[in-house]
């Protein structure tokens, strides 16, 4: 069984679910619509530029989980899925997942976005295995902090290698689809790296290395 790895944001989705979650909270008045959105936008620009401090961002973005009840978070996420995620799920992305599924490949989404945001999205896409940045929990609720190695840049390789060791699977014959130069460390590990609607830096890198470049838009 070959592994088919997929980034999520701006790859299978026509947008960034992490940033969209912040916008959702601001638009509904749950968070400060001016101050939080400005900071959220700054972090997103840092991500696009490849200079994001992942720990600073996680301390900022996960704080709301620590001060909200689980039932309230679940309600917000249902609305978020309906209003913000469903409109940006790419039909060609779903078709690509189906193609690999029908070929007998093992599907895995690997994303820097936290598991609270992405768990229901992976389930919606029919992908059972998700490697994501983890949210710490205590006594059945979120603490507002992260735990484990953030699933970002080289952290994606670390987390994937641990999963491979646990499952006995390998990267032989594997492929990885991503839009972002931040994923270069993992793209270099797989048998078939594929740039999907890539950012300018990954576009240039893919062209230099002769990697396939596709669009799911």
Coordinates of N, CA and C in Angstrom, one line a residue:
X1 N 0.8 -1.2 0.0 CA 0.0 0.0 0.0 C 0.9 1.2 0.0
X2 N 0.7 2.1 -1.0 CA 1.4 3.4 -1.1 C 0.7 4.5 -0.3
X3 N 1.5 5.4 0.2 CA 1.0 6.5 0.9 C 0.8 7.7 0.0
X4 N -0.4 8.3 0.1 CA -0.8 9.5 -0.6 C -1.0 10.6 0.5
X5 N 0.0 11.5 0.6 CA -0.1 12.6 1.6 C -0.6 13.9 1.0
X6 N -1.4 14.6 1.8 CA -2.0 15.8 1.3 C -1.8 16.9 2.4
X7 N -1.3 18.0 2.0 CA -1.5 19.2 2.8 C -3.0 19.6 2.7
X8 N -3.5 20.4 3.6 CA -4.9 20.8 3.6 C -5.1 22.2 3.1
X9 N -4.6 23.2 3.8 CA -4.9 24.6 3.5 C -4.3 25.0 2.1
X10 N -5.1 25.6 1.3 CA -4.7 26.0 0.0 C -4.2 24.9 -0.9
X11 N -4.5 23.7 -0.5 CA -4.2 22.5 -1.4 C -5.6 21.8 -1.7
X12 N -6.1 21.2 -0.7 CA -7.5 20.6 -0.8 C -8.6 21.6 -0.6
X13 N -8.2 22.7 0.1 CA -9.2 23.8 0.3 C -8.7 25.0 -0.5
X14 N -9.7 25.8 -1.0 CA -9.4 27.0 -1.7 C -9.3 28.2 -0.6
X15 N -8.4 28.0 0.4 CA -8.3 28.9 1.4 C -7.5 28.3 2.6
X16 N -7.4 29.0 3.7 CA -6.7 28.6 4.9 C -7.6 28.4 6.0
X17 N -7.8 27.2 6.5 CA -8.8 27.0 7.5 C -8.5 27.6 8.8
X18 N -7.2 27.7 9.2 CA -6.8 28.3 10.4 C -7.1 29.8 10.4
X19 N -6.7 30.5 9.3 CA -7.0 31.9 9.2 C -8.5 32.1 9.2
X20 N -9.2 31.3 8.5 CA -10.7 31.4 8.4 C -11.4 31.2 9.7
X21 N -10.9 30.4 10.6 CA -11.4 30.2 11.9 C -11.3 31.5 12.7
X22 N -10.2 32.2 12.6 CA -10.0 33.5 13.3 C -11.0 34.5 12.7
X23 N -11.1 34.5 11.4 CA -12.1 35.4 10.8 C -13.5 35.1 11.3
X24 N -13.9 33.9 11.3 CA -15.2 33.5 11.8 C -15.5 34.0 13.2
X25 N -14.5 33.8 14.1 CA -14.7 34.3 15.5 C -14.8 35.8 15.6
X26 N -14.1 36.5 14.7 CA -14.2 38.0 14.7 C -15.5 38.4 14.1
X27 N -15.9 37.8 13.0 CA -17.2 38.3 12.3 C -18.4 38.1 13.2
X28 N -18.4 37.1 14.1 CA -19.5 36.8 15.0 C -19.4 37.5 16.4
X29 N -18.3 38.4 16.5 CA -18.2 39.1 17.7 C -17.7 38.3 18.9
X30 N -17.2 37.1 18.7 CA -16.7 36.2 19.7 C -15.3 36.8 20.2
X31 N -14.5 37.3 19.2 CA -13.2 37.9 19.5 C -13.2 39.3 19.0
X32 N -12.3 40.1 19.4 CA -12.2 41.5 19.0 C -12.0 41.6 17.5
X33 N -13.0 42.2 16.8 CA -12.9 42.2 15.3 C -11.9 43.0 14.7
X34 N -11.3 43.9 15.5 CA -10.2 44.8 15.0 C -8.9 44.3 15.4
X35 N -8.6 44.2 16.7 CA -7.3 43.8 17.2 C -6.9 42.4 16.9
X36 N -7.8 41.4 17.1 CA -7.5 40.0 16.8 C -7.3 39.8 15.3
X37 N -8.2 40.4 14.5 CA -8.1 40.2 13.1 C -6.8 40.8 12.5
X38 N -6.4 41.9 13.0 CA -5.1 42.5 12.6 C -3.9 41.6 12.9
X39 N -3.9 41.1 14.1 CA -2.8 40.2 14.5 C -2.9 38.9 13.7
X40 N -4.1 38.4 13.5 CA -4.3 37.1 12.8 C -3.7 37.3 11.4
X41 N -4.1 38.5 10.8 CA -3.6 38.8 9.4 C -2.1 38.9 9.4
X42 N -1.5 39.4 10.4 CA 0.0 39.5 10.5 C 0.6 38.2 10.5
X43 N 0.1 37.3 11.3 CA 0.6 35.9 11.4 C 0.5 35.2 10.0
X44 N -0.6 35.4 9.4 CA -0.8 34.8 8.1 C 0.2 35.2 7.0
X45 N 0.5 36.5 7.0 CA 1.5 37.1 6.1 C 2.8 36.5 6.5
X46 N 3.1 36.3 7.8 CA 4.4 35.7 8.2 C 4.5 34.3 7.7
X47 N 3.3 33.5 7.7 CA 3.3 32.2 7.2 C 3.6 32.1 5.7
X48 N 2.9 33.0 5.0 CA 3.1 33.0 3.5 C 4.6 33.4 3.2
X49 N 5.2 34.2 4.0 CA 6.6 34.6 3.7 C 7.6 33.7 4.3
X50 N 7.1 32.6 5.0 CA 8.1 31.6 5.5 C 8.8 32.0 6.7
X51 N 8.3 33.0 7.5 CA 8.9 33.5 8.7 C 8.1 33.4 9.9
X52 N 7.1 32.5 9.9 CA 6.1 32.4 11.0 C 6.8 31.8 12.2
X53 N 6.7 32.4 13.4 CA 7.1 31.8 14.6 C 5.9 30.9 15.1
X54 N 6.0 29.6 14.9 CA 4.8 28.8 15.1 C 4.4 28.8 16.6
X55 N 5.3 28.9 17.5 CA 4.9 28.9 18.9 C 4.2 30.2 19.3
X56 N 4.6 31.3 18.8 CA 3.9 32.6 19.1 C 2.5 32.5 18.5
X57 N 2.4 32.0 17.3 CA 1.1 31.9 16.7 C 0.2 30.9 17.4
X58 N 0.7 29.8 17.9 CA -0.2 28.9 18.6 C -0.6 29.4 20.0
X59 N 0.2 30.1 20.7 CA -0.2 30.8 21.9 C -1.3 31.8 21.7
X60 N -1.2 32.4 20.5 CA -2.3 33.4 20.2 C -3.6 32.7 19.8
X61 N -3.5 31.8 18.9 CA -4.7 31.2 18.2 C -5.4 30.2 19.1
X62 N -4.7 29.5 20.0 CA -5.4 28.5 20.8 C -6.0 29.0 22.1
X63 N -5.7 30.2 22.4 CA -6.2 30.8 23.7 C -7.7 30.7 23.8
X64 N -8.4 30.9 22.8 CA -9.9 30.9 22.8 C -10.4 29.5 23.2
X65 N -9.7 28.4 22.8 CA -10.1 27.1 23.2 C -10.0 26.9 24.7
X66 N -9.0 27.5 25.3 CA -8.9 27.3 26.7 C -9.9 28.0 27.6
X67 N -10.6 29.0 27.0 CA -11.6 29.7 27.9 C -13.0 29.5 27.4
X68 N -13.2 28.5 26.6 CA -14.5 28.2 26.1 C -15.0 26.8 26.4
X69 N -16.3 26.6 26.7 CA -16.8 25.3 27.0 C -16.8 24.4 25.8
X70 N -16.7 23.1 26.0 CA -16.6 22.2 24.9 C -17.9 22.2 24.0
X71 N -19.0 22.3 24.6 CA -20.3 22.3 23.9 C -20.4 23.6 23.0
X72 N -19.9 24.7 23.6 CA -19.9 25.9 22.8 C -18.9 25.9 21.6
X73 N -17.8 25.3 21.8 CA -16.8 25.1 20.7 C -17.4 24.2 19.6
X74 N -18.0 23.2 20.0 CA -18.6 22.3 19.1 C -19.7 23.0 18.2
X75 N -20.5 23.8 18.8 CA -21.5 24.6 18.1 C -20.9 25.5 17.1
X76 N -19.9 26.3 17.6 CA -19.2 27.2 16.7 C -18.6 26.5 15.6
X77 N -18.0 25.3 15.8 CA -17.3 24.6 14.7 C -18.3 24.1 13.7
X78 N -19.5 23.7 14.1 CA -20.5 23.2 13.1 C -20.9 24.4 12.2
X79 N -21.1 25.6 12.8 CA -21.4 26.7 12.0 C -20.2 27.1 11.1
X80 N -19.0 27.0 11.6 CA -17.8 27.3 10.8 C -17.7 26.3 9.6
X81 N -18.0 25.1 9.8 CA -17.9 24.1 8.7 C -18.9 24.5 7.7
X82 N -20.1 24.8 8.1 CA -21.2 25.1 7.2 C -20.9 26.4 6.4
X83 N -20.5 27.5 7.1 CA -20.4 28.8 6.5 C -19.1 29.1 5.9
X84 N -18.0 28.5 6.4 CA -16.7 28.9 5.9 C -15.9 27.8 5.2
X85 N -16.1 26.5 5.6 CA -15.4 25.4 5.0 C -16.0 24.8 3.8
X86 N -17.3 24.5 3.9 CA -18.0 23.9 2.7 C -17.8 24.7 1.4
X87 N -17.9 26.0 1.5 CA -17.7 26.8 0.3 C -16.3 26.7 -0.3
X88 N -15.3 26.3 0.4 CA -13.9 26.3 -0.1 C -13.4 24.9 -0.3
X89 N -14.2 23.9 -0.1 CA -13.8 22.5 -0.4 C -13.7 22.4 -2.0
X90 N -12.6 22.0 -2.5 CA -12.4 21.9 -3.9 C -12.9 20.6 -4.5
X91 N -13.7 20.7 -5.5 CA -14.2 19.5 -6.1 C -13.1 18.7 -6.8
X92 N -12.1 19.3 -7.3 CA -11.0 18.6 -7.9 C -10.1 18.0 -6.9
X93 N -10.1 18.6 -5.7 CA -9.4 18.0 -4.5 C -10.1 16.7 -4.1
X94 N -11.4 16.7 -4.0 CA -12.2 15.5 -3.7 C -12.0 14.4 -4.7
X95 N -11.9 14.9 -6.0 CA -11.7 13.9 -7.1 C -10.3 13.2 -7.0
X96 N -9.3 14.0 -6.6 CA -8.0 13.5 -6.4 C -7.9 12.5 -5.3
X97 N -8.6 12.8 -4.2 CA -8.6 11.9 -3.1 C -9.3 10.6 -3.5
X98 N -10.4 10.7 -4.2 CA -11.1 9.5 -4.7 C -10.2 8.7 -5.6
X99 N -9.5 9.4 -6.5 CA -8.6 8.6 -7.4 C -7.5 7.8 -6.6
X100 N -7.0 8.4 -5.6 CA -6.0 7.6 -4.8 C -6.7 6.6 -4.0
X101 N -7.8 6.9 -3.5 CA -8.6 5.9 -2.7 C -8.9 4.6 -3.6
X102 N -9.3 4.9 -4.8 CA -9.7 3.8 -5.7 C -8.4 3.0 -6.1
X103 N -7.3 3.6 -6.1 CA -6.0 3.0 -6.4 C -5.5 2.1 -5.3
X104 N -6.2 2.2 -4.1 CA -5.8 1.4 -3.0 C -4.7 2.1 -2.1
X105 N -4.5 3.4 -2.4 CA -3.5 4.1 -1.6 C -4.0 4.4 -0.2
X106 N -3.1 4.6 0.8 CA -3.4 5.0 2.1 C -3.4 6.5 2.1
X107 N -4.6 7.2 2.4 CA -4.7 8.6 2.4 C -4.3 9.2 3.8
X108 N -3.6 10.3 3.8 CA -3.2 10.9 5.0 C -3.1 12.4 4.8
X109 N -3.8 13.2 5.6 CA -3.7 14.6 5.6 C -2.7 15.0 6.7
X110 N -1.8 15.9 6.3 CA -0.7 16.3 7.2 C -0.7 17.9 7.2
X111 N -1.0 18.5 8.3 CA -1.3 20.0 8.3 C -0.7 20.6 9.5
X112 N -0.3 21.9 9.3 CA 0.2 22.7 10.5 C -1.0 23.2 11.3
X113 N -2.2 23.2 10.7 CA -3.3 23.7 11.4 C -3.7 22.7 12.5
X114 N -4.2 23.3 13.6 CA -4.5 22.4 14.8 C -5.6 21.4 14.6
X115 N -5.6 20.4 15.4 CA -6.6 19.3 15.2 C -8.0 19.7 15.5
X116 N -8.2 20.7 16.4 CA -9.6 21.1 16.7 C -10.2 21.6 15.4
X117 N -9.5 22.5 14.7 CA -10.0 23.0 13.4 C -10.1 21.9 12.3
X118 N -9.1 21.1 12.2 CA -9.0 20.2 11.0 C -9.6 18.9 11.2
X119 N -9.8 18.4 12.4 CA -10.4 17.0 12.6 C -11.7 16.9 11.8
X120 N -12.7 17.8 12.0 CA -13.9 17.6 11.3 C -13.8 17.8 9.8
X121 N -12.8 18.6 9.3 CA -12.6 18.8 7.9 C -12.1 17.5 7.3
X122 N -11.1 16.8 7.9 CA -10.6 15.6 7.4 C -11.7 14.5 7.3
X123 N -12.5 14.5 8.4 CA -13.7 13.6 8.4 C -14.6 13.9 7.2
X124 N -14.9 15.1 7.0 CA -15.8 15.5 5.9 C -15.2 15.1 4.5
X125 N -13.9 15.1 4.4 CA -13.2 14.7 3.2 C -13.0 13.2 3.1
X126 N -13.4 12.4 4.1 CA -13.3 11.0 4.1 C -11.9 10.5 4.3
X127 N -11.1 11.3 5.0 CA -9.7 10.8 5.3 C -9.6 10.5 6.8
X128 N -9.3 9.2 7.0 CA -9.3 8.8 8.4 C -8.0 9.2 9.2
X129 N -6.9 9.3 8.5 CA -5.7 9.6 9.2 C -5.3 11.0 9.0
X130 N -5.1 11.7 10.1 CA -4.8 13.1 10.2 C -3.6 13.3 11.1
X131 N -2.5 14.0 10.6 CA -1.5 14.4 11.4 C -1.6 16.0 11.4
X132 N -1.8 16.5 12.6 CA -2.0 18.0 12.8 C -1.3 18.5 14.0
X133 N -1.2 19.8 14.2 CA -0.7 20.3 15.4 C -1.7 20.0 16.5
X134 N -1.2 19.5 17.6 CA -2.1 19.0 18.7 C -2.4 20.1 19.7
X135 N -3.6 20.0 20.2 CA -4.1 20.9 21.3 C -4.1 20.2 22.6
X136 N -3.5 20.8 23.6 CA -3.4 20.1 24.9 C -4.8 20.1 25.6
X137 N -5.1 19.0 26.3 CA -6.3 18.9 27.0 C -6.1 18.5 28.5
X138 N -6.9 19.0 29.4 CA -6.9 18.7 30.8 C -8.3 18.5 31.3
X139 N -8.6 17.4 31.9 CA -9.9 17.2 32.5 C -11.0 17.4 31.5
X140 N -10.8 16.9 30.3 CA -11.9 16.9 29.3 C -12.1 18.2 28.6
X141 N -11.2 19.1 28.7 CA -11.4 20.4 28.0 C -10.0 20.9 27.6
X142 N -10.0 21.8 26.6 CA -8.7 22.3 26.1 C -8.1 23.3 27.1
X143 N -6.8 23.3 27.1 CA -6.0 24.2 28.0 C -5.7 25.5 27.4
X144 N -5.8 25.6 26.1 CA -5.4 26.8 25.4 C -4.0 26.8 24.9
X145 N -3.3 25.6 25.1 CA -1.9 25.5 24.7 C -1.8 24.3 23.8
X146 N -0.6 24.3 23.1 CA -0.3 23.2 22.2 C 0.5 22.1 23.0
X147 N 0.6 21.0 22.4 CA 1.4 19.9 22.9 C 2.1 19.2 21.8
X148 N 3.1 18.4 22.1 CA 3.8 17.7 21.0 C 4.6 18.6 20.1
X149 N 5.2 18.0 19.1 CA 5.9 18.8 18.1 C 4.9 19.4 17.1
X150 N 4.9 20.8 16.9 CA 4.0 21.4 15.9 C 4.2 20.7 14.6
X151 N 3.2 20.5 13.8 CA 3.2 19.8 12.6 C 3.5 20.8 11.5
X152 N 4.7 21.4 11.5 CA 5.0 22.6 10.7 C 6.4 22.5 10.2
X153 N 6.7 22.8 8.9 CA 8.0 22.7 8.4 C 8.7 21.3 8.7
X154 N 9.9 21.4 9.3 CA 10.6 20.1 9.7 C 9.8 19.3 10.7
X155 N 8.9 19.9 11.4 CA 8.0 19.2 12.3 C 7.1 18.2 11.6
X156 N 6.7 18.5 10.4 CA 5.9 17.6 9.6 C 6.7 16.3 9.4
X157 N 8.0 16.4 9.1 CA 8.8 15.2 8.9 C 8.9 14.4 10.2
X158 N 9.2 15.1 11.3 CA 9.3 14.5 12.6 C 8.0 13.7 12.9
X159 N 6.9 14.4 12.8 CA 5.6 13.7 13.1 C 5.3 12.5 12.2
X160 N 5.6 12.7 10.9 CA 5.4 11.6 9.9 C 6.3 10.4 10.2
X161 N 7.5 10.7 10.5 CA 8.5 9.6 10.7 C 8.1 8.8 12.0
X162 N 7.5 9.5 13.0 CA 7.1 8.8 14.2 C 5.9 7.9 13.8
X163 N 4.9 8.5 13.0 CA 3.8 7.7 12.5 C 4.2 6.5 11.7
X164 N 5.2 6.7 10.8 CA 5.7 5.5 10.0 C 6.2 4.4 10.9
X165 N 7.0 4.8 12.0 CA 7.6 3.8 12.9 C 6.5 3.1 13.6
X166 N 5.4 3.8 14.0 CA 4.3 3.2 14.8 C 3.5 2.2 13.9
X167 N 3.4 2.6 12.6 CA 2.5 1.8 11.7 C 3.2 0.7 10.9
X168 N 4.5 0.9 10.8 CA 5.3 0.0 10.0 C 5.2 0.3 8.5
X169 N 4.6 1.4 8.1 CA 4.6 1.8 6.7 C 5.8 2.6 6.3
X170 N 6.0 2.8 5.0 CA 7.2 3.5 4.5 C 6.8 4.5 3.5
X171 N 7.8 5.3 3.1 CA 7.5 6.3 2.1 C 7.9 5.8 0.7
X172 N 8.2 4.5 0.5 CA 8.4 4.0 -0.8 C 7.2 4.1 -1.7
X173 N 7.4 4.8 -2.8 CA 6.3 5.0 -3.7 C 5.3 6.0 -3.3
X174 N 5.6 6.8 -2.3 CA 4.7 7.8 -1.7 C 4.6 9.0 -2.6
X175 N 3.6 9.8 -2.4 CA 3.4 11.1 -3.0 C 3.0 12.1 -2.0
X176 N 3.2 13.4 -2.2 CA 2.8 14.5 -1.3 C 2.4 15.7 -2.1
X177 N 1.2 16.1 -1.8 CA 0.7 17.3 -2.6 C 0.6 18.5 -1.6
X178 N 1.2 19.6 -2.0 CA 1.3 20.8 -1.2 C 1.4 22.0 -2.1
X179 N 0.9 23.1 -1.5 CA 1.0 24.4 -2.1 C 2.2 25.3 -1.6
X180 N 2.8 24.9 -0.5 CA 3.6 25.8 0.2 C 5.1 25.5 0.3
X181 N 5.9 26.5 0.2 CA 7.3 26.3 0.3 C 7.7 25.9 1.8
X182 N 6.8 26.2 2.7 CA 7.0 25.7 4.1 C 7.0 24.2 4.2
X183 N 6.5 23.5 3.2 CA 6.5 22.0 3.2 C 7.7 21.4 2.4
X184 N 8.6 22.2 2.0 CA 9.8 21.7 1.3 C 10.5 20.6 2.0
X185 N 10.6 20.6 3.4 CA 11.3 19.5 4.1 C 10.6 18.2 3.8
X186 N 9.3 18.1 3.8 CA 8.6 16.9 3.5 C 8.5 16.6 2.1
X187 N 8.4 17.5 1.2 CA 8.3 17.3 -0.2 C 9.6 16.6 -0.7
X188 N 10.7 16.9 0.0 CA 12.0 16.3 -0.3 C 12.1 14.8 0.1
X189 N 11.2 14.4 1.0 CA 11.3 13.0 1.5 C 10.5 12.0 0.7
X190 N 9.5 12.4 -0.1 CA 8.6 11.5 -0.7 C 9.1 11.1 -2.1
X191 N 8.6 10.0 -2.7 CA 9.0 9.5 -4.0 C 8.5 10.5 -5.1
X192 N 7.3 11.1 -4.9 CA 6.7 11.9 -5.9 C 6.1 13.2 -5.3
X193 N 6.9 14.3 -5.2 CA 6.4 15.5 -4.7 C 5.6 16.2 -5.8
X194 N 4.5 16.8 -5.4 CA 3.6 17.5 -6.4 C 3.3 18.9 -5.8
X195 N 3.6 19.9 -6.6 CA 3.2 21.3 -6.2 C 1.8 21.6 -6.7
X196 N 0.9 22.0 -5.8 CA -0.5 22.2 -6.1 C -0.8 23.7 -6.0
X197 N -1.1 24.4 -7.1 CA -1.4 25.8 -7.0 C -0.3 26.5 -6.1
X198 N 0.9 26.3 -6.4 CA 2.0 26.6 -5.5 C 2.2 28.1 -5.3
X199 N 2.7 28.5 -4.1 CA 3.1 29.9 -3.9 C 4.3 30.1 -4.7
X200 N 4.7 31.4 -4.9 CA 5.7 31.7 -5.9 C 7.1 31.0 -5.6
X201 N 7.4 30.9 -4.4 CA 8.7 30.3 -4.0 C 8.7 28.8 -4.3
X202 N 7.6 28.1 -4.0 CA 7.5 26.7 -4.3 C 7.3 26.5 -5.9
X203 N 6.7 27.4 -6.5 CA 6.6 27.3 -8.0 C 8.0 27.3 -8.6
X204 N 8.8 28.2 -8.1 CA 10.2 28.3 -8.7 C 11.0 27.0 -8.3
X205 N 10.8 26.5 -7.1 CA 11.6 25.4 -6.7 C 11.1 24.1 -7.4
X206 N 9.8 24.0 -7.7 CA 9.3 22.8 -8.4 C 9.8 22.9 -9.9
X207 N 9.8 24.1 -10.4 CA 10.3 24.2 -11.8 C 11.8 23.8 -11.9
X208 N 12.5 24.3 -10.9 CA 14.0 24.0 -10.9 C 14.2 22.5 -10.7
X209 N 13.4 21.8 -9.9 CA 13.6 20.4 -9.7 C 12.9 19.5 -10.6
X210 N 12.1 20.0 -11.5 CA 11.3 19.2 -12.4 C 10.1 18.5 -11.8
X211 N 9.6 19.0 -10.7 CA 8.5 18.4 -10.0 C 7.2 18.7 -10.7
X212 N 6.2 17.8 -10.7 CA 4.9 18.1 -11.3 C 4.3 19.3 -10.6
X213 N 3.6 20.2 -11.4 CA 2.8 21.3 -10.9 C 1.4 21.2 -11.4
X214 N 0.4 21.1 -10.5 CA -1.0 20.9 -10.9 C -1.8 22.0 -10.2
X215 N -3.0 22.1 -10.8 CA -4.0 23.0 -10.2 C -5.3 22.3 -9.8
X216 N -5.8 22.5 -8.6 CA -7.1 21.9 -8.2 C -8.2 23.0 -8.2
X217 N -7.9 24.2 -8.7 CA -8.9 25.3 -8.6 C -9.8 25.2 -9.8

